[in-house]
Tab-separated table of C-alpha atoms and ligand atoms in Angstrom:
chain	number	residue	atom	x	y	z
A	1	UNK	CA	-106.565	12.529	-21.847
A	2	UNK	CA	-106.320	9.699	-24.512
A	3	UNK	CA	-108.325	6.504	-24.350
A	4	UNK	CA	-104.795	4.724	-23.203
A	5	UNK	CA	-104.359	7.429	-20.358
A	6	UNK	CA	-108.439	7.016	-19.216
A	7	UNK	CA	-107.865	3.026	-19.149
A	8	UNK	CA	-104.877	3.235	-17.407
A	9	UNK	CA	-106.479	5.512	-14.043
A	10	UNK	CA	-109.733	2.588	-14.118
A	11	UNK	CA	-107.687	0.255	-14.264
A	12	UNK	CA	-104.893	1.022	-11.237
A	13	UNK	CA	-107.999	1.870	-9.380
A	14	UNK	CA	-109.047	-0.452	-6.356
A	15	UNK	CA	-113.225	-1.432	-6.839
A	16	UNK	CA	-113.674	-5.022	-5.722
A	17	UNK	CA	-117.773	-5.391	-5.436
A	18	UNK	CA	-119.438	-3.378	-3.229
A	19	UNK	CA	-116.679	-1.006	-2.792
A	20	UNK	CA	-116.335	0.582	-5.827
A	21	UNK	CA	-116.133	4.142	-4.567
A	22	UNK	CA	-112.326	5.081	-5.957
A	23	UNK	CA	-114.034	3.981	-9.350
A	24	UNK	CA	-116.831	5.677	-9.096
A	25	UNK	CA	-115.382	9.108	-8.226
A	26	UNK	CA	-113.149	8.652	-11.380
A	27	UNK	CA	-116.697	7.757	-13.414
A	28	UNK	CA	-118.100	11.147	-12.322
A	29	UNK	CA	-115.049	12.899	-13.276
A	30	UNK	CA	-114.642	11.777	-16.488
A	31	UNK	CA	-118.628	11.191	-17.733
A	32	UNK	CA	-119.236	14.938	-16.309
A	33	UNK	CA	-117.370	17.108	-19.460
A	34	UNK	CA	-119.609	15.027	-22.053
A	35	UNK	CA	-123.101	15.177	-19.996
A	36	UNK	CA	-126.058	17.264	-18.901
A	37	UNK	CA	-125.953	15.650	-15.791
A	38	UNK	CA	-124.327	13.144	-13.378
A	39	UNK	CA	-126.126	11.192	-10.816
A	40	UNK	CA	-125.286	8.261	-8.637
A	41	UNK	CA	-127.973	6.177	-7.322
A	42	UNK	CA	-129.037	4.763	-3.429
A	43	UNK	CA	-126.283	1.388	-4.378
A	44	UNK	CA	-124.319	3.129	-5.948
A	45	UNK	CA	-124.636	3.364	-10.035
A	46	UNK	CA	-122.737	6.560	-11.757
A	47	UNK	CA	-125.588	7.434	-14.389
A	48	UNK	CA	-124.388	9.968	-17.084
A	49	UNK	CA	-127.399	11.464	-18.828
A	50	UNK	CA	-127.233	13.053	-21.954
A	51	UNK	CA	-130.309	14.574	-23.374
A	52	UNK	CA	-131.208	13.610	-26.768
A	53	UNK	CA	-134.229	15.099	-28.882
A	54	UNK	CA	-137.644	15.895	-27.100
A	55	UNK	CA	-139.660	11.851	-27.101
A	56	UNK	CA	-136.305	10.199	-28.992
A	57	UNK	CA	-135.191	6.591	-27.546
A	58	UNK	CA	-133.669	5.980	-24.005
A	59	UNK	CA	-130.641	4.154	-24.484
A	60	UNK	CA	-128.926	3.039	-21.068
A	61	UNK	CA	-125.064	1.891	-22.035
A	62	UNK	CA	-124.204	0.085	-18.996
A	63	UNK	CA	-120.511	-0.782	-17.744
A	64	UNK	CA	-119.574	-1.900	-14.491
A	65	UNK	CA	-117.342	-0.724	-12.038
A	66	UNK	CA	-116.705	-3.497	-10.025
A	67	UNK	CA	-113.942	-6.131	-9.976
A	68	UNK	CA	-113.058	-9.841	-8.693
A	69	UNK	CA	-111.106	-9.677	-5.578
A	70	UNK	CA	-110.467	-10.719	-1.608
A	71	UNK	CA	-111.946	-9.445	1.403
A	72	UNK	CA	-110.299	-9.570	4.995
A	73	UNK	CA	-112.104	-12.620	7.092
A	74	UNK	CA	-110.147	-13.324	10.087
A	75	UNK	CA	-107.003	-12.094	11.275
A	76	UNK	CA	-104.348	-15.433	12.694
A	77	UNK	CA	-102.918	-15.144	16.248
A	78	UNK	CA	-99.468	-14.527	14.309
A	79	UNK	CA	-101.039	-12.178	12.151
A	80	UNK	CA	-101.836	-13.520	9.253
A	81	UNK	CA	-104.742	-12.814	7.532
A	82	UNK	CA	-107.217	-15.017	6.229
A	83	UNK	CA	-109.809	-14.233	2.960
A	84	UNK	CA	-112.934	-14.725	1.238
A	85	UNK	CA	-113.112	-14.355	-2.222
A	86	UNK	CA	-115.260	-12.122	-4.312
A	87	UNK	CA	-116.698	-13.274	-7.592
A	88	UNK	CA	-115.469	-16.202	-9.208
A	89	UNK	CA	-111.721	-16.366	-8.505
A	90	UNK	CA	-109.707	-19.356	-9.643
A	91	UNK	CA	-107.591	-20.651	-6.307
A	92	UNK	CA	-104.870	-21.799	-8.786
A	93	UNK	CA	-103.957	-17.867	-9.532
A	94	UNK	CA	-104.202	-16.737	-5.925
A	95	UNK	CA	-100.645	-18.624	-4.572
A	96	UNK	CA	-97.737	-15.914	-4.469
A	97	UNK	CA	-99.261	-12.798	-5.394
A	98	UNK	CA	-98.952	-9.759	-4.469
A	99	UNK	CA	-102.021	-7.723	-3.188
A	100	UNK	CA	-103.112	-4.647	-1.504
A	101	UNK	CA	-105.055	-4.579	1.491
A	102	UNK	CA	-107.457	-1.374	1.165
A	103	UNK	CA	-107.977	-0.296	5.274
A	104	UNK	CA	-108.925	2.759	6.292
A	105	UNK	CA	-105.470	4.187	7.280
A	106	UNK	CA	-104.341	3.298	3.602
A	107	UNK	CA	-103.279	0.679	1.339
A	108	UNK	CA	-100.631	-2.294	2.563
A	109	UNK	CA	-99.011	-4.385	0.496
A	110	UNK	CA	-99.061	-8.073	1.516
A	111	UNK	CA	-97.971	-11.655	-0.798
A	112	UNK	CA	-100.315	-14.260	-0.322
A	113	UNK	CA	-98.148	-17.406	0.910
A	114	UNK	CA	-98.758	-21.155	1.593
A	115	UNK	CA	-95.791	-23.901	3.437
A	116	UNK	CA	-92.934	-24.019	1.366
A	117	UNK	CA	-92.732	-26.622	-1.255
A	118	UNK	CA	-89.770	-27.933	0.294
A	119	UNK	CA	-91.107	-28.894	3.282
A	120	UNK	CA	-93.921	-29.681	1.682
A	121	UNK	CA	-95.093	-34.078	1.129
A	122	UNK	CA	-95.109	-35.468	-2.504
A	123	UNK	CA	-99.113	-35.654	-1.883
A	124	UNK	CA	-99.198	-31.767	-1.222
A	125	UNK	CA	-97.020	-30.762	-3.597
A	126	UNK	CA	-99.783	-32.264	-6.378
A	127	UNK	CA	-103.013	-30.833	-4.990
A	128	UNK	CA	-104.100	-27.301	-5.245
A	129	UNK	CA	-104.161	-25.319	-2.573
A	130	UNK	CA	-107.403	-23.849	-2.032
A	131	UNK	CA	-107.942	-20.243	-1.175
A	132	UNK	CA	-108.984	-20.966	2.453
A	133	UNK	CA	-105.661	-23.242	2.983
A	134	UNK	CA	-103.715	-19.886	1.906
A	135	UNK	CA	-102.873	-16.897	3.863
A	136	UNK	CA	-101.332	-12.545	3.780
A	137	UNK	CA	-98.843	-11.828	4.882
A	138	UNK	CA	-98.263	-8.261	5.546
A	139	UNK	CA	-95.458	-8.213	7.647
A	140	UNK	CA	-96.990	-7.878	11.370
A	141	UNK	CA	-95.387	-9.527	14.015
A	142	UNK	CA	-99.307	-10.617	15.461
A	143	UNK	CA	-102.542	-10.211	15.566
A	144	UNK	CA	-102.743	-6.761	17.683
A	145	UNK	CA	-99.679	-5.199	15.239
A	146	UNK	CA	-102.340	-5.942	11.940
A	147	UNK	CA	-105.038	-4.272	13.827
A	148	UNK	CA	-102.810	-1.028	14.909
A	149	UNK	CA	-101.748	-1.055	11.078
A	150	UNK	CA	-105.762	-0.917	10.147
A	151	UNK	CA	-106.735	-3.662	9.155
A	152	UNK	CA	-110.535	-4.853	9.828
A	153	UNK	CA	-112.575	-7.456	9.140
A	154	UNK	CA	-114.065	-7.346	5.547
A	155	UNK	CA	-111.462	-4.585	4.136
A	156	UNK	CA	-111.244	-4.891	0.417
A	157	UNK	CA	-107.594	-6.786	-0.846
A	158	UNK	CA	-107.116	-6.485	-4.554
A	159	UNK	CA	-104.212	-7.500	-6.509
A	160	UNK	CA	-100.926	-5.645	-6.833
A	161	UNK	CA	-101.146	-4.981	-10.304
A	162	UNK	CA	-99.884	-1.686	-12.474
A	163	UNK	CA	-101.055	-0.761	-16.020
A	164	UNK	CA	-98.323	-1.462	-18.995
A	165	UNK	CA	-97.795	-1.123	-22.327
A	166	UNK	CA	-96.775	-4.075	-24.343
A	167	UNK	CA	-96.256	-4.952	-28.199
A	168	UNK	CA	-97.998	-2.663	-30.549
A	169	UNK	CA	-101.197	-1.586	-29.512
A	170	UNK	CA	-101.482	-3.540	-27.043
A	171	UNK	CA	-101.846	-3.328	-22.858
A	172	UNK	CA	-102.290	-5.399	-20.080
A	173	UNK	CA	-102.769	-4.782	-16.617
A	174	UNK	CA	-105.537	-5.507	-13.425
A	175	UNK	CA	-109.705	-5.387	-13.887
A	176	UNK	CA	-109.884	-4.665	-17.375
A	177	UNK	CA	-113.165	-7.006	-16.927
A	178	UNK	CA	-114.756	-3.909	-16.694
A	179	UNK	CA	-112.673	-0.725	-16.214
A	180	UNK	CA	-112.121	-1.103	-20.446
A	181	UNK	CA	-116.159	-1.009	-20.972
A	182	UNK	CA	-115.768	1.841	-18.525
A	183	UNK	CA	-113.203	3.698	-20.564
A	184	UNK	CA	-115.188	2.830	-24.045
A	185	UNK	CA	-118.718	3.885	-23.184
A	186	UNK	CA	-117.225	7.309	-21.525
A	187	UNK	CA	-115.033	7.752	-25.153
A	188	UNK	CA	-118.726	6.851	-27.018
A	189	UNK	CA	-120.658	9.549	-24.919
A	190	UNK	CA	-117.933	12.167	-25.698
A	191	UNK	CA	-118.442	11.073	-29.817
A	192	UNK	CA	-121.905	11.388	-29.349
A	193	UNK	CA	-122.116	15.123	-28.934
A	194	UNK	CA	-125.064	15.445	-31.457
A	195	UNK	CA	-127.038	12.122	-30.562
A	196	UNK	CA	-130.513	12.243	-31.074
A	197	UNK	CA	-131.279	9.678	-28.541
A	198	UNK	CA	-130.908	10.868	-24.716
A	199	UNK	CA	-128.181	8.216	-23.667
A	200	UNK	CA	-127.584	7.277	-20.276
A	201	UNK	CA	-124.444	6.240	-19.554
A	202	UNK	CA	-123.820	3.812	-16.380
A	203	UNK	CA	-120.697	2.465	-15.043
A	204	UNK	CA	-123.066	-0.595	-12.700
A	205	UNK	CA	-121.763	-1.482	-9.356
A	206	UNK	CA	-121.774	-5.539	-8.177
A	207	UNK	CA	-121.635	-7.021	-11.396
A	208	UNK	CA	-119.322	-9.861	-10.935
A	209	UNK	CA	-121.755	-10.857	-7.390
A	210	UNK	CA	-124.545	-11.009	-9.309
A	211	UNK	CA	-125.622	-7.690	-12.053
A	212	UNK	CA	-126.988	-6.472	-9.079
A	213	UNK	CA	-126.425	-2.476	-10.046
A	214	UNK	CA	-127.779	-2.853	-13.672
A	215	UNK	CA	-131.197	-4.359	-12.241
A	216	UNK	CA	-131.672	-1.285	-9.822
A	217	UNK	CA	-130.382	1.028	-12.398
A	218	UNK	CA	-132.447	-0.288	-15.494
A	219	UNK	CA	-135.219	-0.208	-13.244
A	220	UNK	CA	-135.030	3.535	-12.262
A	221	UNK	CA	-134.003	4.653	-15.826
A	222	UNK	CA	-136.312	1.644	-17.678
A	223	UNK	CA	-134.466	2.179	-20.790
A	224	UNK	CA	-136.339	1.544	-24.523
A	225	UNK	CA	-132.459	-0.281	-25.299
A	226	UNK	CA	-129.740	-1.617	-23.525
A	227	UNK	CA	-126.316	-2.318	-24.169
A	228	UNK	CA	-123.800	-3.652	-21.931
A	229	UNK	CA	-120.501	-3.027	-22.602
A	230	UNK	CA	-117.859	-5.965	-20.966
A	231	UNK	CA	-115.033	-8.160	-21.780
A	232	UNK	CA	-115.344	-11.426	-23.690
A	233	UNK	CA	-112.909	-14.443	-23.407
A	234	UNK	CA	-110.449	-14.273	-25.980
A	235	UNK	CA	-109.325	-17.989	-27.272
A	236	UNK	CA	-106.424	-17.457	-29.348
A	237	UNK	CA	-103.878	-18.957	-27.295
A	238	UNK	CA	-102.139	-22.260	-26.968
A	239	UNK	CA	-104.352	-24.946	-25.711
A	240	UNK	CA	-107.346	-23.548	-26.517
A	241	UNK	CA	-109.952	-25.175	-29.112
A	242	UNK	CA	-111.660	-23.010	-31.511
A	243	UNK	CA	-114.489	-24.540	-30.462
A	244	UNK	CA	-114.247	-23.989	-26.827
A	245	UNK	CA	-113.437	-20.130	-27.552
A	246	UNK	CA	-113.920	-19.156	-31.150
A	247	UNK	CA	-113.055	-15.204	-30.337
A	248	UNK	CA	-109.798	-13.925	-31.235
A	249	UNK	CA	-107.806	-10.923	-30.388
A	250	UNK	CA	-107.385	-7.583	-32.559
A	251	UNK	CA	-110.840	-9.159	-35.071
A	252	UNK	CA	-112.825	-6.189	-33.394
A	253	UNK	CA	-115.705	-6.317	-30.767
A	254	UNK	CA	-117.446	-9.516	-30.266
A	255	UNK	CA	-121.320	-9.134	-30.081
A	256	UNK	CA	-123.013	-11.460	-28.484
A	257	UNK	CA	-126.073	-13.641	-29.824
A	258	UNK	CA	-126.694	-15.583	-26.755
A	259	UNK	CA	-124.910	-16.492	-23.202
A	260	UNK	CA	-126.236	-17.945	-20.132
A	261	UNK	CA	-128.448	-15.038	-19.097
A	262	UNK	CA	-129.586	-13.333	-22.556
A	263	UNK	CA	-130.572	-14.102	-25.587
A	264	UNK	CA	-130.009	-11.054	-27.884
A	265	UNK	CA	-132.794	-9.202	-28.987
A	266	UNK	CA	-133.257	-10.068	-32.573
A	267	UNK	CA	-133.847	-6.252	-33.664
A	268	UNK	CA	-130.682	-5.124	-31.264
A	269	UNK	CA	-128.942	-7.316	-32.947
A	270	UNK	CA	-129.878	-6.572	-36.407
A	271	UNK	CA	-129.065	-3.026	-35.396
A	272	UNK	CA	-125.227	-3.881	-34.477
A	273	UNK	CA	-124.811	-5.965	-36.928
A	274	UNK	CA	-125.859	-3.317	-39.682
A	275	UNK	CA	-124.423	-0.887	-37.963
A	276	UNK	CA	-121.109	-2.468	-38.344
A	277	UNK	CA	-121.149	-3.294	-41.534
A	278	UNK	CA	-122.284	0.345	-42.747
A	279	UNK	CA	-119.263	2.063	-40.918
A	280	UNK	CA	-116.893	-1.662	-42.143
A	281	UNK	CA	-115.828	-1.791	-38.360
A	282	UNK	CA	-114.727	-6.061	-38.209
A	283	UNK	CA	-116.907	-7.817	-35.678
A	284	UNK	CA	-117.479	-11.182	-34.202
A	285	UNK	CA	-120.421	-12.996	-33.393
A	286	UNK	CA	-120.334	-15.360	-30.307
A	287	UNK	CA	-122.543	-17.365	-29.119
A	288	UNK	CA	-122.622	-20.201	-25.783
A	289	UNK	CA	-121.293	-17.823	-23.617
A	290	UNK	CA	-121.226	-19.566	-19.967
A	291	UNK	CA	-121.432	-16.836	-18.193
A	292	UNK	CA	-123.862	-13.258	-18.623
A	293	UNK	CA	-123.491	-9.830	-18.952
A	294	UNK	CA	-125.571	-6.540	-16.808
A	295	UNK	CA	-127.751	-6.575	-20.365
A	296	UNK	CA	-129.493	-10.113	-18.831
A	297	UNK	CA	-131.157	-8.046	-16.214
A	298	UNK	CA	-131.514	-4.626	-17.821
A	299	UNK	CA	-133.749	-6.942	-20.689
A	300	UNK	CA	-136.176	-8.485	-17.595
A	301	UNK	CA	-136.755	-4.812	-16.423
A	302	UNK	CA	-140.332	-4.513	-15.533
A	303	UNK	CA	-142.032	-5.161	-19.145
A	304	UNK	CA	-138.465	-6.244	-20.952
A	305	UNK	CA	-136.290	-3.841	-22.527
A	306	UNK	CA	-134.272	-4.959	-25.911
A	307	UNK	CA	-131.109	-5.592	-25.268
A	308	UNK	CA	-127.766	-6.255	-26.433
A	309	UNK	CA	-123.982	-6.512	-25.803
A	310	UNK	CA	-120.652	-5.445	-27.341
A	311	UNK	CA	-117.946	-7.056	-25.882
A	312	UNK	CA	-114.266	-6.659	-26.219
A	313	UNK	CA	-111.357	-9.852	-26.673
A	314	UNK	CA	-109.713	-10.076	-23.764
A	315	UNK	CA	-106.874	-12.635	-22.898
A	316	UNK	CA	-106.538	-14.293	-19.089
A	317	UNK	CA	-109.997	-12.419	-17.622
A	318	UNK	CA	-110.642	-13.352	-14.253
A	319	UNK	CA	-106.676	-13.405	-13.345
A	320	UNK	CA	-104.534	-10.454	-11.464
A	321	UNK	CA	-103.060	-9.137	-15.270
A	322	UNK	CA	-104.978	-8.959	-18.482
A	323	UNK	CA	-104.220	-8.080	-21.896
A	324	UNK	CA	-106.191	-6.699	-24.876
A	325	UNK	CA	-105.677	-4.651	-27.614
A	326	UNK	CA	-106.242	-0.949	-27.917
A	327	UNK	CA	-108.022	-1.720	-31.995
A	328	UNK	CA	-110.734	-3.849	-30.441
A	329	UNK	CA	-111.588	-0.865	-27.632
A	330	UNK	CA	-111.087	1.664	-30.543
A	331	UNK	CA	-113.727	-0.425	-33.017
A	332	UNK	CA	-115.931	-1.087	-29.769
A	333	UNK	CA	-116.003	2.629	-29.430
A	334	UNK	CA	-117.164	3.047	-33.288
A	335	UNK	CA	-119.628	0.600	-33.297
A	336	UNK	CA	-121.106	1.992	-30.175
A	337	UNK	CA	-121.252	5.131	-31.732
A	338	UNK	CA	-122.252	4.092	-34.954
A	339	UNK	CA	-125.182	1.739	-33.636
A	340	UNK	CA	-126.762	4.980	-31.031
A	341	UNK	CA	-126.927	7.397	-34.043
A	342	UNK	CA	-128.959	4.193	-35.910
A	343	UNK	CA	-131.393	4.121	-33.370
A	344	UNK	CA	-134.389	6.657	-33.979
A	345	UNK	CA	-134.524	5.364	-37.534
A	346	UNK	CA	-134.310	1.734	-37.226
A	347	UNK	CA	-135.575	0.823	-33.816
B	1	LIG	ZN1	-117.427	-8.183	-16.821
């Protein structure tokens, strides 16, 4: 299968936090050709270990799983349902979509729908409707007719969204925040046949709640290096400052020298960096980051473990369709690559 094809499966795939298990089953398939062994841990974690050299470096790649989406919290008399959200969701994308309610008799679609604008007052029509003020509708006459079709309290809803190809090179479609960090550290594990470092690969579960899979994961593996693999907020688009988001699309993988949960290990960095510019893959550097990666919490593993991350431009995160472009996963991949084989000599 080609990177393209890999990204595509992830990607279609439902895995809203905490139920990440169509994800995960793909993980295992594709990680198991490339590794000595595939485990999954008590919450979760697919860990792909590949055994390097007898005493060489642990390196734990971590990517997660998980994605932003809706669960089922109450069900209307009429049979509507109602949601929570999961991870942070802007309300502003939610109105008219179409979604998928995950039950256990299968997936329904449903559009998420609001009054009319044309009944709606001149005050209403200029505020945002909120996500609670918003409802599915999936086509049940009442309350009894959702429950016969399956649905239950707390069922997972993601959005109706279907891989595509667009431009040259490029692709867009649902959770590439993380399903593409899934598809480049399983494409670096099959490169890195001849690693000297044993590498363990692990595609995180309830990232977006909290990194809560890469702190139980880090701590059961307690890696000498981590590196997250994840999405970064590409800014070249209309309306957008340089200054507010310096990192552009197609200028290769963005590494990170600080965000609001990690400061970048001066010698991980230094090992990127170099590692780059050995092999000329382009990079980035970005820095201010609001938000945090699973490599803030695999660094405060028991005594700290050096950390890093590689991150890949990605246009509208966070919303039901994103874009990126295959160069940036392909130089991601190299770098990865390039930076694991630098490891025993330079760390
Ligand atoms: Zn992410």
């Amino acid at each position: 299968m080609t990177l393209a094809e890999v990204l595509e499966k992830l990607s279609n795939a439902c895995g809203i936090a905490g139920r990440e298990e169509e994800v995960r089953s793909l993980m295992k398939k594709f990680l198991k050709p490339y590794v000595d062994e595939v485990k999954e841990d008590k919450l979760g974690n697919v860990i792909g270990i590949k055994k390097g050299k007898k005493n060489a470096p642990k390196v734990m790649l971590a990517a997660h799983m998980d994605e932003i989406g809706l669960l089922v919290k109450t069900v209307s008399k009429e049979g509507f349902i109602q949601f929570a959200k999961i991870g942070g969701i802007d309300d502003r994308i939610l109105l008219a979509q179409n979604v998928i309610v995950y039950t256990e008799k299968g997936p329904l679609h449903g559009i998420i729908g609001s009054k009319p604008p044309h009944i709606q007052k001149e005050d209403e029509r200029k505020k945002i409707l909120t996500y609670d003020e918003l409802f599915i509708d999936i086509g049940a006459e009442n309350q009894e007719e959702t429950r016969k079709m399956g649905v239950k309290i707390g069922d997972p809803i993601g959005f109706d969204v279907k891989f595509f190809k667009i431009g040259k090179n490029i692709v867009a479609g649902k959770a590439f925040d993380d399903r593409v960090g899934c598809a480049a550290m399983i494409e670096a594990v099959k490169r890195l046949k001849n690693a000297e470092c044993t590498i363990y690969a692990v595609g995180t579960v309830q990232e977006e709640v909290g990194l809560r899979g890469a702190t139980t994961a880090a701590f059961g593996i307690y890696p000498d290096i981590g590196i997250a693999l994840d999405v970064t907020i590409a800014g070249d688009m209309p309306g957008v400052k340089e200054a507010e988001a310096p990192i552009k699309m197609r200028k290769g993988p963005s590494l990170t020298v600080a965000d609001y949960g990690l400061i970048t290990h001066p010698k991980v960095l230094r090992l990127l960096v170099d590692a780059a510019e050995e092999c000329k893959i382009p990079y980035q550097l970005e820095t201010g980051l609001p938000g945090s990666t699973d490599a803030a919490r695999i660094s405060l593993t028991r005594e700290g473990v050096p950390c890093g991350v590689i991150s890949i431009p990605t246009r509208y995160i966070h919303s039901p369709s994103s874009l990126l472009s295959l160069s940036d996963v392909e130089n991601t991949i190299k770098l990865t690559v390039a930076a694991i084989q630098k490891i025993p000599k330079h760390f």
